mmCIF file of C-alpha atoms and ligand atoms in Angstrom:
data_model
loop_
_atom_site.group_PDB
_atom_site.id
_atom_site.type_symbol
_atom_site.label_atom_id
_atom_site.label_comp_id
_atom_site.label_asym_id
_atom_site.label_seq_id
_atom_site.Cartn_x
_atom_site.Cartn_y
_atom_site.Cartn_z
ATOM 1 C CA MET A 76 90.530 92.548 142.496
ATOM 2 C CA PRO A 77 88.084 91.281 139.973
ATOM 3 C CA LEU A 78 84.296 90.315 140.805
ATOM 4 C CA GLU A 79 84.129 86.310 140.695
ATOM 5 C CA ILE A 80 81.395 85.021 139.943
ATOM 6 C CA ASP A 81 79.537 81.651 139.521
ATOM 7 C CA THR A 82 79.401 81.447 135.511
ATOM 8 C CA GLU A 83 79.790 77.241 135.323
ATOM 9 C CA LYS A 84 76.651 76.100 136.501
ATOM 10 C CA GLU A 85 73.806 74.449 134.724
ATOM 11 C CA PHE A 86 70.954 77.134 134.414
ATOM 12 C CA ASP A 87 67.192 76.309 133.257
ATOM 13 C CA LEU A 88 66.181 77.921 130.340
ATOM 14 C CA GLU A 89 62.415 77.629 131.769
ATOM 15 C CA ASP A 90 63.905 80.303 133.746
ATOM 16 C CA LEU A 91 63.269 82.986 131.674
ATOM 17 C CA GLN A 92 60.797 81.831 130.173
ATOM 18 C CA TYR A 93 58.736 84.999 132.109
ATOM 19 C CA ASP A 94 60.259 88.050 132.776
ATOM 20 C CA PHE A 95 62.580 89.973 134.098
ATOM 21 C CA GLU A 96 60.933 89.422 137.940
ATOM 22 C CA ASP A 97 60.609 85.465 138.033
ATOM 23 C CA SER A 98 64.524 85.456 136.980
ATOM 24 C CA MET A 99 65.523 87.198 139.349
ATOM 25 C CA GLU A 100 63.204 84.375 141.621
ATOM 26 C CA THR A 101 65.779 82.037 140.363
ATOM 27 C CA ASP A 102 69.140 80.941 141.698
ATOM 28 C CA ARG A 103 71.581 82.388 138.792
ATOM 29 C CA TRP A 104 74.044 84.228 139.985
ATOM 30 C CA ASP A 105 73.626 83.809 143.397
ATOM 31 C CA ASP A 106 76.988 84.100 143.759
ATOM 32 C CA ALA A 107 76.765 87.868 143.397
ATOM 33 C CA PRO A 108 76.474 90.635 145.462
ATOM 34 C CA ALA A 109 72.498 91.795 144.746
ATOM 35 C CA GLU A 110 72.891 94.705 142.911
ATOM 36 C CA ILE A 111 75.545 92.700 140.118
ATOM 37 C CA LYS A 112 73.065 89.827 140.485
ATOM 38 C CA GLU A 113 69.730 92.566 138.956
ATOM 39 C CA LEU A 114 72.441 93.835 136.956
ATOM 40 C CA PHE A 115 72.962 90.254 135.160
ATOM 41 C CA HIS A 116 69.207 89.715 135.094
ATOM 42 C CA HIS A 117 69.375 93.690 133.172
ATOM 43 C CA LEU A 118 71.294 92.284 130.963
ATOM 44 C CA GLU A 119 70.742 89.127 130.079
ATOM 45 C CA TRP A 120 67.311 90.423 129.564
ATOM 46 C CA ASN A 121 68.344 93.929 127.564
ATOM 47 C CA ILE A 122 68.906 91.330 124.915
ATOM 48 C CA ILE A 123 66.525 88.478 125.112
ATOM 49 C CA ASP A 124 64.147 92.145 124.289
ATOM 50 C CA GLY A 125 67.195 93.414 122.099
ATOM 51 C CA GLU A 126 67.547 96.657 123.287
ATOM 52 C CA HIS A 127 70.564 97.423 121.937
ATOM 53 C CA THR A 128 70.865 101.409 122.205
ATOM 54 C CA GLU A 129 71.075 100.050 126.107
ATOM 55 C CA THR A 130 73.203 97.533 125.818
ATOM 56 C CA THR A 131 76.722 99.267 126.870
ATOM 57 C CA GLY A 132 75.875 101.313 129.160
ATOM 58 C CA PHE A 133 75.102 97.673 131.612
ATOM 59 C CA ILE A 134 77.951 96.964 129.616
ATOM 60 C CA GLU A 135 79.760 99.011 131.013
ATOM 61 C CA GLU A 136 78.585 99.391 134.505
ATOM 62 C CA ALA A 137 79.518 95.309 135.269
ATOM 63 C CA LEU A 138 82.696 96.483 133.783
ATOM 64 C CA LYS A 139 83.364 99.445 136.157
ATOM 65 C CA ALA A 140 81.956 96.623 139.431
ATOM 66 C CA THR A 141 85.233 94.940 138.226
ATOM 67 C CA VAL A 142 82.815 92.452 136.160
ATOM 68 C CA THR A 143 85.512 90.719 133.258
ATOM 69 C CA ALA A 144 84.549 90.524 130.532
ATOM 70 C CA ARG A 145 84.984 86.295 130.370
ATOM 71 C CA THR A 146 82.427 86.382 133.344
ATOM 72 C CA LEU A 147 79.860 88.461 131.353
ATOM 73 C CA ILE A 148 80.601 86.944 127.630
ATOM 74 C CA ALA A 149 79.905 83.261 129.814
ATOM 75 C CA GLY A 150 77.237 84.609 132.227
ATOM 76 C CA PRO A 151 74.391 86.812 131.525
ATOM 77 C CA MET A 152 74.895 87.194 126.709
ATOM 78 C CA ALA A 153 74.859 83.217 126.689
ATOM 79 C CA THR A 154 72.115 82.963 128.777
ATOM 80 C CA GLY A 155 70.247 86.031 127.007
ATOM 81 C CA ILE A 156 71.141 84.948 123.765
ATOM 82 C CA ALA A 157 70.086 80.621 124.892
ATOM 83 C CA GLU A 158 66.889 82.291 125.564
ATOM 84 C CA VAL A 159 66.570 84.342 121.925
ATOM 85 C CA GLY A 160 67.883 80.673 120.054
ATOM 86 C CA ARG A 161 64.650 79.194 122.454
ATOM 87 C CA ARG A 162 62.049 81.887 121.361
ATOM 88 C CA PHE A 163 63.635 81.509 117.324
ATOM 89 C CA LYS A 164 62.956 77.285 117.691
ATOM 90 C CA MET A 165 59.617 77.815 119.209
ATOM 91 C CA ASP A 166 58.343 80.312 116.885
ATOM 92 C CA GLU A 167 57.960 83.184 119.642
ATOM 93 C CA TYR A 168 60.286 85.641 117.542
ATOM 94 C CA PHE A 169 60.991 85.725 113.780
ATOM 95 C CA LEU A 170 64.255 87.222 112.237
ATOM 96 C CA PRO A 171 63.785 91.056 113.227
ATOM 97 C CA GLU A 172 63.898 90.050 116.702
ATOM 98 C CA VAL A 173 66.480 87.696 116.906
ATOM 99 C CA MET A 174 68.642 90.388 114.967
ATOM 100 C CA MET A 175 67.951 93.026 117.339
ATOM 101 C CA SER A 176 69.338 90.536 120.238
ATOM 102 C CA ALA A 177 72.140 89.967 117.159
ATOM 103 C CA LYS A 178 73.213 93.473 117.719
ATOM 104 C CA CYS A 179 72.701 93.461 121.324
ATOM 105 C CA MET A 180 75.171 90.793 121.104
ATOM 106 C CA HIS A 181 77.807 92.509 118.281
ATOM 107 C CA GLU A 182 78.263 96.270 120.239
ATOM 108 C CA ALA A 183 78.598 94.123 123.694
ATOM 109 C CA LEU A 184 81.290 92.455 121.988
ATOM 110 C CA ALA A 185 82.500 94.821 120.391
ATOM 111 C CA LEU A 186 83.165 96.325 123.821
ATOM 112 C CA LEU A 187 84.816 94.101 125.515
ATOM 113 C CA LYS A 188 87.102 92.509 122.871
ATOM 114 C CA PRO A 189 90.167 94.855 123.534
ATOM 115 C CA LEU A 190 89.824 94.103 127.826
ATOM 116 C CA ILE A 191 90.135 90.369 126.106
ATOM 117 C CA ILE A 192 92.884 91.240 123.937
ATOM 118 C CA ALA A 193 94.461 92.640 126.615
ATOM 119 C CA GLU A 194 95.000 90.011 127.872
ATOM 120 C CA LYS A 195 97.535 88.595 125.561
ATOM 121 C CA SER A 196 100.426 86.502 126.665
ATOM 122 C CA GLU A 197 103.456 84.904 125.240
ATOM 123 C CA GLU A 198 102.786 84.366 120.902
ATOM 124 C CA VAL A 199 102.075 80.602 121.446
ATOM 125 C CA GLY A 200 100.601 80.085 117.210
ATOM 126 C CA THR A 201 98.777 80.894 114.924
ATOM 127 C CA VAL A 202 95.155 80.336 113.929
ATOM 128 C CA VAL A 203 92.931 80.683 111.150
ATOM 129 C CA VAL A 204 89.369 80.378 111.576
ATOM 130 C CA GLY A 205 85.564 81.100 109.516
ATOM 131 C CA THR A 206 81.503 81.062 109.266
ATOM 132 C CA VAL A 207 81.285 78.394 106.649
ATOM 133 C CA GLN A 208 80.011 78.578 102.980
ATOM 134 C CA GLY A 209 76.422 79.403 103.412
ATOM 135 C CA ASP A 210 76.445 80.674 107.258
ATOM 136 C CA LEU A 211 75.818 84.074 108.601
ATOM 137 C CA HIS A 212 76.262 82.777 112.001
ATOM 138 C CA ASP A 213 79.532 84.768 113.317
ATOM 139 C CA ILE A 214 78.726 85.509 118.080
ATOM 140 C CA GLY A 215 79.896 82.397 118.651
ATOM 141 C CA LYS A 216 82.755 82.755 115.726
ATOM 142 C CA LYS A 217 84.558 85.720 117.195
ATOM 143 C CA ILE A 218 84.071 84.402 121.086
ATOM 144 C CA VAL A 219 86.702 81.666 119.795
ATOM 145 C CA ALA A 220 88.546 84.068 117.628
ATOM 146 C CA MET A 221 88.353 86.391 120.963
ATOM 147 C CA MET A 222 90.262 84.075 123.348
ATOM 148 C CA MET A 223 92.931 82.335 121.193
ATOM 149 C CA GLU A 224 93.771 86.340 120.861
ATOM 150 C CA ALA A 225 94.121 85.867 124.692
ATOM 151 C CA ALA A 226 95.610 83.195 124.534
ATOM 152 C CA GLY A 227 98.408 83.953 123.090
ATOM 153 C CA PHE A 228 97.909 83.342 119.486
ATOM 154 C CA THR A 229 97.944 85.447 116.656
ATOM 155 C CA VAL A 230 94.121 84.950 114.819
ATOM 156 C CA HIS A 231 93.169 85.091 111.607
ATOM 157 C CA ASP A 232 89.148 85.422 111.137
ATOM 158 C CA LEU A 233 87.939 85.349 107.499
ATOM 159 C CA GLY A 234 84.842 85.738 108.216
ATOM 160 C CA VAL A 235 81.786 84.247 107.259
ATOM 161 C CA THR A 236 80.468 82.216 104.513
ATOM 162 C CA VAL A 237 83.826 81.895 103.592
ATOM 163 C CA PRO A 238 83.962 79.434 100.679
ATOM 164 C CA PRO A 239 86.992 76.380 100.808
ATOM 165 C CA GLU A 240 89.312 78.321 98.484
ATOM 166 C CA LYS A 241 89.156 81.237 101.089
ATOM 167 C CA PHE A 242 90.606 78.868 103.439
ATOM 168 C CA ILE A 243 92.831 77.449 101.755
ATOM 169 C CA GLU A 244 94.786 81.372 100.569
ATOM 170 C CA ALA A 245 94.946 82.188 103.688
ATOM 171 C CA ILE A 246 96.532 78.680 104.990
ATOM 172 C CA ARG A 247 98.637 79.215 102.440
ATOM 173 C CA GLU A 248 99.774 82.935 103.310
ATOM 174 C CA HIS A 249 99.457 82.990 106.459
ATOM 175 C CA LYS A 250 100.639 78.932 107.685
ATOM 176 C CA PRO A 251 98.542 78.459 110.987
ATOM 177 C CA GLN A 252 98.856 75.386 112.883
ATOM 178 C CA ILE A 253 95.701 75.273 113.648
ATOM 179 C CA VAL A 254 92.186 76.377 111.370
ATOM 180 C CA GLY A 255 89.298 76.232 112.663
ATOM 181 C CA PHE A 256 85.390 76.095 111.213
ATOM 182 C CA SER A 257 82.378 77.680 112.785
ATOM 183 C CA ALA A 258 78.797 76.015 111.278
ATOM 184 C CA LEU A 259 75.656 77.057 112.784
ATOM 185 C CA LEU A 260 73.308 75.563 110.827
ATOM 186 C CA THR A 261 72.321 71.889 109.540
ATOM 187 C CA THR A 262 72.704 72.347 105.985
ATOM 188 C CA THR A 263 75.684 73.985 106.442
ATOM 189 C CA MET A 264 77.676 71.547 109.087
ATOM 190 C CA ASN A 265 77.969 69.083 105.599
ATOM 191 C CA MET A 266 80.837 72.012 104.438
ATOM 192 C CA GLN A 267 83.177 72.054 107.078
ATOM 193 C CA TRP A 268 83.462 68.324 106.170
ATOM 194 C CA GLU A 269 83.664 70.107 101.816
ATOM 195 C CA THR A 270 86.248 72.025 103.079
ATOM 196 C CA LEU A 271 88.215 69.692 104.564
ATOM 197 C CA LYS A 272 88.134 67.514 102.258
ATOM 198 C CA VAL A 273 89.319 70.682 100.016
ATOM 199 C CA ILE A 274 92.288 70.774 102.582
ATOM 200 C CA ALA A 275 92.843 67.572 102.341
ATOM 201 C CA ALA A 276 92.833 67.037 97.850
ATOM 202 C CA GLU A 277 95.611 70.156 97.877
ATOM 203 C CA GLY A 278 98.070 67.990 100.443
ATOM 204 C CA LEU A 279 97.390 70.588 103.392
ATOM 205 C CA ARG A 280 95.847 68.345 106.057
ATOM 206 C CA GLU A 281 98.863 67.093 107.811
ATOM 207 C CA ASP A 282 100.193 70.256 108.332
ATOM 208 C CA LEU A 283 96.731 71.255 110.550
ATOM 209 C CA LYS A 284 94.795 70.798 113.671
ATOM 210 C CA VAL A 285 91.233 71.270 112.142
ATOM 211 C CA PHE A 286 89.329 72.607 114.740
ATOM 212 C CA VAL A 287 85.018 72.223 114.121
ATOM 213 C CA GLY A 288 82.637 73.770 116.343
ATOM 214 C CA GLY A 289 78.907 75.348 116.371
ATOM 215 C CA ALA A 290 75.481 74.545 117.951
ATOM 216 C CA PRO A 291 74.378 72.153 115.479
ATOM 217 C CA ILE A 292 78.497 70.359 115.432
ATOM 218 C CA SER A 293 79.227 67.729 117.950
ATOM 219 C CA GLN A 294 81.985 65.045 118.565
ATOM 220 C CA ALA A 295 80.670 61.860 116.500
ATOM 221 C CA TRP A 296 80.370 64.642 113.420
ATOM 222 C CA CYS A 297 83.886 65.270 114.333
ATOM 223 C CA ASP A 298 85.183 61.508 114.775
ATOM 224 C CA LYS A 299 82.765 61.237 111.097
ATOM 225 C CA ILE A 300 84.631 63.592 108.976
ATOM 226 C CA GLY A 301 88.088 63.175 110.454
ATOM 227 C CA ALA A 302 88.485 66.973 112.285
ATOM 228 C CA ASP A 303 91.072 67.137 115.186
ATOM 229 C CA ALA A 304 89.129 68.409 117.304
ATOM 230 C CA TYR A 305 85.624 69.789 118.962
ATOM 231 C CA ALA A 306 84.940 72.257 121.417
ATOM 232 C CA MET A 307 81.338 72.669 122.290
ATOM 233 C CA ASP A 308 82.542 76.700 124.015
ATOM 234 C CA ALA A 309 85.584 78.927 122.998
ATOM 235 C CA LEU A 310 87.000 77.731 126.075
ATOM 236 C CA VAL A 311 87.047 74.245 125.487
ATOM 237 C CA ALA A 312 88.618 75.567 122.088
ATOM 238 C CA VAL A 313 91.285 77.672 123.901
ATOM 239 C CA GLU A 314 92.874 74.262 126.064
ATOM 240 C CA LYS A 315 92.694 71.924 123.547
ATOM 241 C CA ALA A 316 94.092 74.405 120.712
ATOM 242 C CA LYS A 317 96.326 75.385 122.934
ATOM 243 C CA ALA A 318 97.232 71.354 124.162
ATOM 244 C CA CYS A 319 98.004 71.819 121.122
ATOM 245 C CA VAL A 320 100.827 73.423 120.194
ATOM 246 C CA THR A 321 102.487 72.310 122.917
ATOM 247 C CA GLN A 322 102.147 69.242 123.809
ATOM 248 C CA HIS A 323 101.332 67.828 120.320
ATOM 249 C CA HIS A 324 103.189 70.006 118.072
ATOM 250 C CA ASN A 325 104.946 66.741 117.005
ATOM 251 C CA MET A 326 101.266 65.415 116.363
ATOM 252 C CA LYS A 327 99.926 65.175 112.119
ATOM 253 C CA GLY A 328 96.875 66.436 111.099
ATOM 254 C CA GLY A 329 94.479 63.855 111.017
ATOM 255 C CA ASP A 330 96.294 61.145 113.106
ATOM 256 C CA PRO A 331 94.471 58.955 115.167
ATOM 257 C CA ALA A 332 96.765 59.480 118.029
ATOM 258 C CA LEU A 333 95.804 63.398 118.723
ATOM 259 C CA HIS A 334 92.710 63.017 118.525
ATOM 260 C CA ALA A 335 92.574 60.734 121.325
ATOM 261 C CA ALA A 336 94.883 63.769 122.802
ATOM 262 C CA MET A 337 92.265 65.704 122.429
ATOM 263 C CA LEU A 338 89.013 63.214 123.290
ATOM 264 C CA GLU A 339 91.174 63.171 126.853
ATOM 265 C CA ILE A 340 90.680 66.492 127.473
ATOM 266 C CA ASP A 341 87.125 66.536 127.678
ATOM 267 C CA ARG A 342 87.375 63.347 129.669
ATOM 268 C CA VAL A 343 88.712 64.957 131.704
ATOM 269 C CA ARG A 344 86.992 68.118 132.171
ATOM 270 C CA GLU A 345 83.906 65.650 133.115
ATOM 271 C CA GLU A 346 86.125 63.555 136.010
ATOM 272 C CA ALA A 347 86.813 67.349 137.194
ATOM 273 C CA LYS A 348 83.109 68.609 136.836
ATOM 274 C CA SER A 349 81.308 65.684 138.760
ATOM 275 C CA GLU A 350 84.154 66.032 141.406
ATOM 276 C CA GLN A 351 84.341 69.391 142.621
ATOM 277 C CA ALA A 352 79.300 68.054 141.575
ATOM 278 C CA LYS A 353 80.216 65.770 144.208
ATOM 279 C CA THR A 354 81.883 67.765 146.683
ATOM 280 C CA GLU A 355 79.498 70.203 146.988
ATOM 281 C CA ALA A 356 76.598 68.020 146.996
ATOM 282 C CA GLU A 357 78.225 66.360 150.075
ATOM 283 C CA ALA A 358 78.877 70.166 151.718
ATOM 284 C CA ALA A 359 75.333 71.054 150.847
ATOM 285 C CA THR A 360 74.334 67.662 152.669
ATOM 286 C CA GLY A 361 76.832 69.032 155.738
HETATM 287 C C1 B12 B 88 70.928 85.014 116.366
HETATM 288 C C2 B12 B 88 71.279 83.782 115.412
HETATM 289 C C3 B12 B 88 71.339 84.735 114.048
HETATM 290 C C4 B12 B 88 71.276 85.716 113.685
HETATM 291 C C5 B12 B 88 72.995 85.884 112.975
HETATM 292 C C6 B12 B 88 73.928 86.879 113.966
HETATM 293 C C7 B12 B 88 74.407 87.389 114.073
HETATM 294 N N1 B12 B 88 76.076 88.243 112.876
HETATM 295 O O1 B12 B 88 75.760 85.618 113.844
HETATM 296 C C8 B12 B 88 71.120 86.163 112.306
HETATM 297 C C9 B12 B 88 69.327 86.358 112.780
HETATM 298 C C10 B12 B 88 71.723 86.452 111.307
HETATM 299 C C11 B12 B 88 69.985 84.443 111.857
HETATM 300 C C12 B12 B 88 69.726 83.523 111.347
HETATM 301 C C13 B12 B 88 68.932 82.480 110.354
HETATM 302 N N2 B12 B 88 69.420 81.140 111.616
HETATM 303 CO CO1 B12 B 88 69.966 81.068 113.143
HETATM 304 N N3 B12 B 88 69.832 81.625 115.477
HETATM 305 C C14 B12 B 88 71.182 82.890 115.908
HETATM 306 C C15 B12 B 88 71.052 82.589 117.421
HETATM 307 C C16 B12 B 88 69.575 82.742 118.228
HETATM 308 C C17 B12 B 88 72.063 82.490 118.330
HETATM 309 C C18 B12 B 88 73.378 81.987 117.168
HETATM 310 C C19 B12 B 88 74.240 82.635 117.879
HETATM 311 O O2 B12 B 88 74.975 83.151 118.586
HETATM 312 N N4 B12 B 88 74.677 82.432 120.340
HETATM 313 C C20 B12 B 88 75.407 82.114 120.899
HETATM 314 C C21 B12 B 88 76.292 81.735 120.744
HETATM 315 C C22 B12 B 88 77.492 82.285 122.010
HETATM 316 O O3 B12 B 88 76.671 80.517 120.327
HETATM 317 P P1 B12 B 88 77.263 79.240 119.366
HETATM 318 O O4 B12 B 88 77.485 79.998 117.936
HETATM 319 O O5 B12 B 88 77.635 77.646 119.356
HETATM 320 O O6 B12 B 88 79.031 79.217 119.388
HETATM 321 C C23 B12 B 88 79.345 78.435 120.950
HETATM 322 C C24 B12 B 88 80.242 77.332 120.431
HETATM 323 O O7 B12 B 88 78.794 76.989 119.570
HETATM 324 C C25 B12 B 88 80.910 76.848 119.749
HETATM 325 N N5 B12 B 88 81.571 77.403 118.861
HETATM 326 C C26 B12 B 88 81.244 77.910 118.223
HETATM 327 N N6 B12 B 88 82.028 78.107 116.347
HETATM 328 C C27 B12 B 88 83.140 77.573 116.781
HETATM 329 C C28 B12 B 88 84.304 77.574 116.094
HETATM 330 C C29 B12 B 88 84.866 76.578 116.339
HETATM 331 C C30 B12 B 88 86.103 76.216 115.043
HETATM 332 C C31 B12 B 88 85.182 75.825 118.003
HETATM 333 C C32 B12 B 88 86.372 75.726 118.113
HETATM 334 C C33 B12 B 88 84.233 76.922 118.242
HETATM 335 C C34 B12 B 88 82.649 77.506 118.057
HETATM 336 O O8 B12 B 88 81.575 77.826 121.220
HETATM 337 C C35 B12 B 88 81.026 79.356 120.967
HETATM 338 C C36 B12 B 88 80.966 80.440 121.652
HETATM 339 O O9 B12 B 88 81.302 79.572 123.653
HETATM 340 C C37 B12 B 88 70.638 80.848 117.479
HETATM 341 C C38 B12 B 88 69.994 79.694 117.664
HETATM 342 C C39 B12 B 88 70.713 78.907 118.883
HETATM 343 N N7 B12 B 88 70.621 77.820 119.579
HETATM 344 O O10 B12 B 88 72.365 79.035 118.145
HETATM 345 C C40 B12 B 88 69.900 80.647 116.186
HETATM 346 C C41 B12 B 88 69.674 79.526 114.226
HETATM 347 C C42 B12 B 88 71.602 79.019 115.035
HETATM 348 N N8 B12 B 88 69.058 79.969 113.311
HETATM 349 C C43 B12 B 88 68.733 78.739 112.904
HETATM 350 C C44 B12 B 88 68.037 79.941 111.749
HETATM 351 C C45 B12 B 88 66.765 78.750 111.139
HETATM 352 C C46 B12 B 88 68.829 80.768 111.125
HETATM 353 C C47 B12 B 88 68.106 81.160 109.232
HETATM 354 C C48 B12 B 88 67.488 80.165 108.149
HETATM 355 C C49 B12 B 88 66.503 82.078 109.529
HETATM 356 C C50 B12 B 88 65.387 82.404 108.273
HETATM 357 N N9 B12 B 88 64.487 81.238 108.432
HETATM 358 O O11 B12 B 88 66.430 83.360 107.390
HETATM 359 C C51 B12 B 88 69.006 82.403 109.485
HETATM 360 C C52 B12 B 88 69.860 81.626 108.345
HETATM 361 C C53 B12 B 88 71.077 82.627 107.829
HETATM 362 C C54 B12 B 88 72.085 82.217 106.884
HETATM 363 N N10 B12 B 88 72.584 81.956 105.669
HETATM 364 O O12 B12 B 88 73.346 81.805 107.903
HETATM 365 C C55 B12 B 88 68.606 77.885 113.230
HETATM 366 C C56 B12 B 88 68.731 76.563 112.639
HETATM 367 C C57 B12 B 88 68.344 75.492 112.844
HETATM 368 C C58 B12 B 88 69.135 74.440 111.734
HETATM 369 N N11 B12 B 88 69.016 72.693 112.502
HETATM 370 O O13 B12 B 88 70.417 74.566 111.181
HETATM 371 C C59 B12 B 88 68.801 78.248 115.373
HETATM 372 C C60 B12 B 88 69.827 77.011 116.403
HETATM 373 C C61 B12 B 88 67.542 79.285 116.073
HETATM 374 C C62 B12 B 88 66.494 77.555 115.823
HETATM 375 N N12 B12 B 88 66.114 77.099 116.877
HETATM 376 O O14 B12 B 88 65.827 77.024 114.696
HETATM 377 N N13 B12 B 88 70.431 84.297 113.008
#
């Protein structure tokens, strides 16, 4: 039986500003056995410290303890790289440190990818995904691609800094139901729009459901450029992608009803989340 650990709990980046001992004091992963909680904090700090030669050791140890690949990605790997982002933003870290942390993430993902892909269920559709032109960030896009593959999609990952023509070529070749654009920079998010315009000009828009994601991307941006779906993380991306190929496969890309259906998924998730929070609060107060 895999070990179930809550990775959805909100966490405060302040908890990660000091050192390993301080972060161990927080209530993150309190539902895990003590040695797993400690291991998670080691992995989190391994990513923050960029000690990539030790990353696979922590991952292997966690897998041996039946922690799932998904828990590691959504748990200590996510919190670790989030703190790296904060340090970078605050000028506490510079590019070399961020690159070392990114190396940890890549090594961990390389080890976890086969486990995630092994979950692959029945074939549900085809996705083309890439980071838009000018943007080199690919950790998040890789996670989205892996999760989509596990959910039964055949994924063609075009890599990073993908020009619109390369997307067009891949769409013509693979005929996906979904195309996903990742962008992590405010200076490259506009390339999502540019790429979408080229897709429309080539007459391919109606045959495609267009997904957008990345740190600066929001639902408002998705609405503005006329994409079909925004997903803040890989789990939401998979849920919306599945809905597109099952419930909404007859709808055309760019259809306002499809857009509304995607928003409904967010609304239902939010409602379920607040219901759960309410139940937990009630249980805590007895
Ligand atoms: C790691 C990193 C790097 C690494 C990237 C390594 C790699 N191979 O990816 C390196 C060191 C190369 C790098 C370089 C730069 N970076 Co950088 N980087 C980051 C950092 C710290 C983490 C990004 C990350 O991997 N996050 C973890 C993943 C899991 O999260 P994610 O990418 O958001 O993905 C999730 C969701 O967004 C979503 N998602 C992502 N893609 C998609 C796609 C679809 C279709 C869908 C549906 C969903 C989806 O699902 C994912 C999984 O849950 C961020 C900080 C941050 N807060 O994002 C800065 C950050 C993005 N970088 C930043 C900057 C400025 C740069 C540089 C310009 C720095 C420089 N001066 O050179 C260069 C740009 C190079 C270029 N041309 O692209 C800024 C951007 C600021 C801005 N407003 O634009 C950030 C925000 C840091 C900061 N706070 O200042 N960076």
